[in-house]
Structure formats: C-alpha cells, structure tokens
C-alpha cells in the first residue's frame, strides 16, 4: 500500500485581489443592468420652478471635490444613475480634479412628479435653479423698485 503525504506551505507573499479588466467587466452578463452604489459627497432635494408652476423638489448629487465642474444633463425619461460610468471616472477615480453634478429631472427618479406639461426649456431653467442653489452660479439680481 502506498501512502500520500501532502506538504502545505504558507504563502510567502500576499496576493492583491484581482480586479477584472474593462473587457472582462463589459462581457459580464450583469453589466448592462448593473447599478453601482456610488456615494455622493453632497446631495439634496431643492425646490425649483418657483413662479413657474412650482415649487417642486428636484433631486441632485455632487460627486468629487475638484475645481473642474462637470454637469451631466440627462435627456427626457432618464435617471441620474444612467451616468454611473462617467460619475465613477470623473467623480470618484478623479475626484480631486472634478466635481460632477447629476440630477433627476422633474418627473423622474427621486424628484417630484408634478402633474403638468414638461418641456426641455423648463427643465433647463430647473438646472439653473439648482446651479444657483449649490453655488456654482451666482444668484440672479433681485427685482427692485425705484418708485
């Protein structure tokens, strides 16, 4: 009868976890539907459209703390999470260079869904309201009366 003896050695070096390549990630079956949990540095609900049928709340997030300001503007019917690949690159991997602003347009995601007609021009004005609120644009001058 023969016996088998196994000798186990402790590893001499610590292995780093293997990170998949971009090509491997894209090939993964879950890739097209995966939503990543990218934590924003700032977020909130801000009332917009005061005097324009509102106010109602729009949900926004800022990722990163860099001096270069980036706005990702979603078209009709999209959520802010649709920008996750760009948010990961600019707002997390390069967070010292970029600050990324995302929002759910009115009627989408975490924003209010007012029962009214939506237009891209009104949504653009909502963006301006948010940019003023977070301090990326100066507040417009207040109307005054000289009489």
PDB file of C-alpha atoms in Angstrom:
ATOM      1  CA  UNK A   1       0.000   0.000   0.000  1.00  0.00           C
ATOM      2  CA  UNK A   2       1.252   3.421  -0.884  1.00  0.00           C
ATOM      3  CA  UNK A   3       0.630   6.490   1.202  1.00  0.00           C
ATOM      4  CA  UNK A   4       0.391  10.028   0.009  1.00  0.00           C
ATOM      5  CA  UNK A   5       1.830  12.805   2.072  1.00  0.00           C
ATOM      6  CA  UNK A   6       0.941  16.400   1.330  1.00  0.00           C
ATOM      7  CA  UNK A   7       3.091  19.255   2.424  1.00  0.00           C
ATOM      8  CA  UNK A   8       1.369  22.600   2.661  1.00  0.00           C
ATOM      9  CA  UNK A   9       3.414  25.752   2.640  1.00  0.00           C
ATOM     10  CA  UNK A  10       2.267  29.111   3.849  1.00  0.00           C
ATOM     11  CA  UNK A  11       2.324  31.642   1.024  1.00  0.00           C
ATOM     12  CA  UNK A  12       5.432  33.776   1.017  1.00  0.00           C
ATOM     13  CA  UNK A  13       3.733  36.855  -0.415  1.00  0.00           C
ATOM     14  CA  UNK A  14       0.321  38.376  -0.031  1.00  0.00           C
ATOM     15  CA  UNK A  15      -1.657  38.473  -3.234  1.00  0.00           C
ATOM     16  CA  UNK A  16      -3.664  41.507  -4.165  1.00  0.00           C
ATOM     17  CA  UNK A  17      -7.245  40.831  -5.189  1.00  0.00           C
ATOM     18  CA  UNK A  18      -7.578  40.509  -8.933  1.00  0.00           C
ATOM     19  CA  UNK A  19      -9.536  43.374 -10.447  1.00  0.00           C
ATOM     20  CA  UNK A  20     -11.234  42.457 -13.703  1.00  0.00           C
ATOM     21  CA  UNK A  21     -10.159  44.224 -16.843  1.00  0.00           C
ATOM     22  CA  UNK A  22     -12.516  46.572 -18.670  1.00  0.00           C
ATOM     23  CA  UNK A  23     -13.030  43.919 -21.353  1.00  0.00           C
ATOM     24  CA  UNK A  24     -13.906  41.283 -18.709  1.00  0.00           C
ATOM     25  CA  UNK A  25     -16.290  43.670 -16.969  1.00  0.00           C
ATOM     26  CA  UNK A  26     -18.114  44.557 -20.184  1.00  0.00           C
ATOM     27  CA  UNK A  27     -18.504  40.845 -21.038  1.00  0.00           C
ATOM     28  CA  UNK A  28     -20.108  40.046 -17.672  1.00  0.00           C
ATOM     29  CA  UNK A  29     -23.806  39.177 -18.140  1.00  0.00           C
ATOM     30  CA  UNK A  30     -24.895  41.612 -15.395  1.00  0.00           C
ATOM     31  CA  UNK A  31     -23.004  44.574 -16.863  1.00  0.00           C
ATOM     32  CA  UNK A  32     -25.850  46.115 -18.929  1.00  0.00           C
ATOM     33  CA  UNK A  33     -28.232  46.218 -15.957  1.00  0.00           C
ATOM     34  CA  UNK A  34     -25.901  46.796 -13.003  1.00  0.00           C
ATOM     35  CA  UNK A  35     -26.395  49.926 -10.915  1.00  0.00           C
ATOM     36  CA  UNK A  36     -23.435  50.789  -8.727  1.00  0.00           C
ATOM     37  CA  UNK A  37     -23.744  52.332  -5.287  1.00  0.00           C
ATOM     38  CA  UNK A  38     -21.663  55.471  -5.856  1.00  0.00           C
ATOM     39  CA  UNK A  39     -21.977  57.567  -2.716  1.00  0.00           C
ATOM     40  CA  UNK A  40     -22.219  61.309  -3.426  1.00  0.00           C
ATOM     41  CA  UNK A  41     -20.245  63.904  -1.498  1.00  0.00           C
ATOM     42  CA  UNK A  42     -23.330  66.126  -1.369  1.00  0.00           C
ATOM     43  CA  UNK A  43     -26.968  65.552  -2.242  1.00  0.00           C
ATOM     44  CA  UNK A  44     -30.355  67.041  -1.678  1.00  0.00           C
ATOM     45  CA  UNK A  45     -33.838  67.945  -2.772  1.00  0.00           C
ATOM     46  CA  UNK A  46     -34.138  71.551  -3.872  1.00  0.00           C
ATOM     47  CA  UNK A  47     -37.339  73.446  -4.690  1.00  0.00           C
ATOM     48  CA  UNK A  48     -37.295  74.708  -8.285  1.00  0.00           C
ATOM     49  CA  UNK A  49     -39.687  76.473 -10.640  1.00  0.00           C
ATOM     50  CA  UNK A  50     -40.908  78.975  -8.061  1.00  0.00           C
ATOM     51  CA  UNK A  51     -43.288  81.207 -10.012  1.00  0.00           C
ATOM     52  CA  UNK A  52     -43.142  78.775 -12.958  1.00  0.00           C
ATOM     53  CA  UNK A  53     -45.752  76.268 -11.833  1.00  0.00           C
ATOM     54  CA  UNK A  54     -43.781  75.120  -8.791  1.00  0.00           C
ATOM     55  CA  UNK A  55     -42.260  74.897  -6.374  1.00  0.00           C
ATOM     56  CA  UNK A  56     -41.454  71.218  -6.548  1.00  0.00           C
ATOM     57  CA  UNK A  57     -38.365  69.326  -5.444  1.00  0.00           C
ATOM     58  CA  UNK A  58     -35.599  68.162  -7.748  1.00  0.00           C
ATOM     59  CA  UNK A  59     -33.099  65.557  -6.535  1.00  0.00           C
ATOM     60  CA  UNK A  60     -29.394  66.255  -7.142  1.00  0.00           C
ATOM     61  CA  UNK A  61     -25.979  64.828  -6.259  1.00  0.00           C
ATOM     62  CA  UNK A  62     -22.396  66.076  -6.377  1.00  0.00           C
ATOM     63  CA  UNK A  63     -19.588  63.528  -6.697  1.00  0.00           C
ATOM     64  CA  UNK A  64     -15.991  64.652  -6.238  1.00  0.00           C
ATOM     65  CA  UNK A  65     -14.413  67.815  -4.858  1.00  0.00           C
ATOM     66  CA  UNK A  66     -12.248  69.068  -7.700  1.00  0.00           C
ATOM     67  CA  UNK A  67     -12.123  72.556  -9.192  1.00  0.00           C
ATOM     68  CA  UNK A  68     -13.367  71.482 -12.642  1.00  0.00           C
ATOM     69  CA  UNK A  69     -17.175  71.497 -12.602  1.00  0.00           C
ATOM     70  CA  UNK A  70     -18.925  68.915 -14.807  1.00  0.00           C
ATOM     71  CA  UNK A  71     -22.661  68.753 -15.482  1.00  0.00           C
ATOM     72  CA  UNK A  72     -24.180  65.591 -16.911  1.00  0.00           C
ATOM     73  CA  UNK A  73     -27.569  66.564 -18.300  1.00  0.00           C
ATOM     74  CA  UNK A  74     -29.930  63.655 -18.880  1.00  0.00           C
ATOM     75  CA  UNK A  75     -32.487  63.737 -21.648  1.00  0.00           C
ATOM     76  CA  UNK A  76     -36.174  63.073 -21.202  1.00  0.00           C
ATOM     77  CA  UNK A  77     -37.003  59.857 -19.409  1.00  0.00           C
ATOM     78  CA  UNK A  78     -33.542  59.105 -17.956  1.00  0.00           C
ATOM     79  CA  UNK A  79     -32.311  58.788 -14.381  1.00  0.00           C
ATOM     80  CA  UNK A  80     -29.171  60.312 -12.874  1.00  0.00           C
ATOM     81  CA  UNK A  81     -27.841  56.784 -12.290  1.00  0.00           C
ATOM     82  CA  UNK A  82     -27.529  56.386 -16.084  1.00  0.00           C
ATOM     83  CA  UNK A  83     -24.332  58.471 -15.826  1.00  0.00           C
ATOM     84  CA  UNK A  84     -22.707  55.979 -13.435  1.00  0.00           C
ATOM     85  CA  UNK A  85     -19.732  55.114 -15.646  1.00  0.00           C
ATOM     86  CA  UNK A  86     -18.886  58.791 -16.141  1.00  0.00           C
ATOM     87  CA  UNK A  87     -19.564  59.507 -12.455  1.00  0.00           C
ATOM     88  CA  UNK A  88     -17.206  56.719 -11.398  1.00  0.00           C
ATOM     89  CA  UNK A  89     -14.414  58.054 -13.621  1.00  0.00           C
ATOM     90  CA  UNK A  90     -14.761  61.798 -13.018  1.00  0.00           C
ATOM     91  CA  UNK A  91     -16.368  61.984  -9.567  1.00  0.00           C
ATOM     92  CA  UNK A  92     -14.616  59.101  -7.819  1.00  0.00           C
ATOM     93  CA  UNK A  93     -11.458  57.953  -9.589  1.00  0.00           C
ATOM     94  CA  UNK A  94     -10.507  61.584 -10.394  1.00  0.00           C
ATOM     95  CA  UNK A  95     -12.365  63.272  -7.544  1.00  0.00           C
ATOM     96  CA  UNK A  96      -9.543  65.706  -6.789  1.00  0.00           C
ATOM     97  CA  UNK A  97      -9.803  67.158 -10.310  1.00  0.00           C
ATOM     98  CA  UNK A  98     -13.567  67.116 -10.893  1.00  0.00           C
ATOM     99  CA  UNK A  99     -16.871  67.882  -9.210  1.00  0.00           C
ATOM    100  CA  UNK A 100     -19.750  66.164 -11.019  1.00  0.00           C
ATOM    101  CA  UNK A 101     -23.352  67.361 -10.725  1.00  0.00           C
ATOM    102  CA  UNK A 102     -26.187  64.964 -11.547  1.00  0.00           C
ATOM    103  CA  UNK A 103     -29.908  65.401 -11.116  1.00  0.00           C
ATOM    104  CA  UNK A 104     -33.164  63.631 -11.782  1.00  0.00           C
ATOM    105  CA  UNK A 105     -35.208  65.945 -13.978  1.00  0.00           C
ATOM    106  CA  UNK A 106     -38.721  66.768 -12.869  1.00  0.00           C
ATOM    107  CA  UNK A 107     -40.928  63.713 -13.176  1.00  0.00           C
ATOM    108  CA  UNK A 108     -38.051  61.243 -12.853  1.00  0.00           C
ATOM    109  CA  UNK A 109     -36.370  59.186 -10.141  1.00  0.00           C
ATOM    110  CA  UNK A 110     -36.212  60.872  -6.745  1.00  0.00           C
ATOM    111  CA  UNK A 111     -37.586  64.216  -7.992  1.00  0.00           C
ATOM    112  CA  UNK A 112     -41.198  65.318  -7.634  1.00  0.00           C
ATOM    113  CA  UNK A 113     -43.589  64.343 -10.384  1.00  0.00           C
ATOM    114  CA  UNK A 114     -45.863  67.341 -10.872  1.00  0.00           C
ATOM    115  CA  UNK A 115     -48.976  66.859 -12.947  1.00  0.00           C
ATOM    116  CA  UNK A 116     -48.192  69.345 -15.696  1.00  0.00           C
ATOM    117  CA  UNK A 117     -46.680  69.574 -19.141  1.00  0.00           C
ATOM    118  CA  UNK A 118     -42.899  69.077 -19.186  1.00  0.00           C
ATOM    119  CA  UNK A 119     -40.563  70.845 -21.577  1.00  0.00           C
ATOM    120  CA  UNK A 120     -36.806  70.797 -22.043  1.00  0.00           C
ATOM    121  CA  UNK A 121     -36.694  74.597 -21.732  1.00  0.00           C
ATOM    122  CA  UNK A 122     -38.364  74.447 -18.296  1.00  0.00           C
ATOM    123  CA  UNK A 123     -36.010  71.650 -17.245  1.00  0.00           C
ATOM    124  CA  UNK A 124     -33.064  73.827 -18.310  1.00  0.00           C
ATOM    125  CA  UNK A 125     -34.395  76.552 -16.025  1.00  0.00           C
ATOM    126  CA  UNK A 126     -34.627  73.936 -13.238  1.00  0.00           C
ATOM    127  CA  UNK A 127     -30.905  73.253 -13.793  1.00  0.00           C
ATOM    128  CA  UNK A 128     -30.168  76.957 -13.359  1.00  0.00           C
ATOM    129  CA  UNK A 129     -32.125  76.944 -10.084  1.00  0.00           C
ATOM    130  CA  UNK A 130     -30.006  74.027  -8.852  1.00  0.00           C
ATOM    131  CA  UNK A 131     -26.722  75.627 -10.004  1.00  0.00           C
ATOM    132  CA  UNK A 132     -27.598  78.778  -8.064  1.00  0.00           C
ATOM    133  CA  UNK A 133     -28.627  76.723  -5.015  1.00  0.00           C
ATOM    134  CA  UNK A 134     -25.322  74.808  -4.839  1.00  0.00           C
ATOM    135  CA  UNK A 135     -23.264  77.940  -5.533  1.00  0.00           C
ATOM    136  CA  UNK A 136     -21.947  77.066  -8.992  1.00  0.00           C
ATOM    137  CA  UNK A 137     -23.757  80.111 -10.448  1.00  0.00           C
ATOM    138  CA  UNK A 138     -24.343  83.476  -8.818  1.00  0.00           C
ATOM    139  CA  UNK A 139     -27.886  84.305  -7.791  1.00  0.00           C
ATOM    140  CA  UNK A 140     -29.706  86.493 -10.313  1.00  0.00           C
ATOM    141  CA  UNK A 141     -30.283  90.079  -9.218  1.00  0.00           C
ATOM    142  CA  UNK A 142     -33.450  90.589  -7.242  1.00  0.00           C
ATOM    143  CA  UNK A 143     -36.035  92.807  -8.879  1.00  0.00           C
ATOM    144  CA  UNK A 144     -36.208  96.177  -7.221  1.00  0.00           C
ATOM    145  CA  UNK A 145     -38.429  99.160  -7.458  1.00  0.00           C
ATOM    146  CA  UNK A 146     -37.161 102.692  -7.648  1.00  0.00           C
ATOM    147  CA  UNK A 147     -40.565 104.208  -7.164  1.00  0.00           C
TER     148      UNK A 147
END
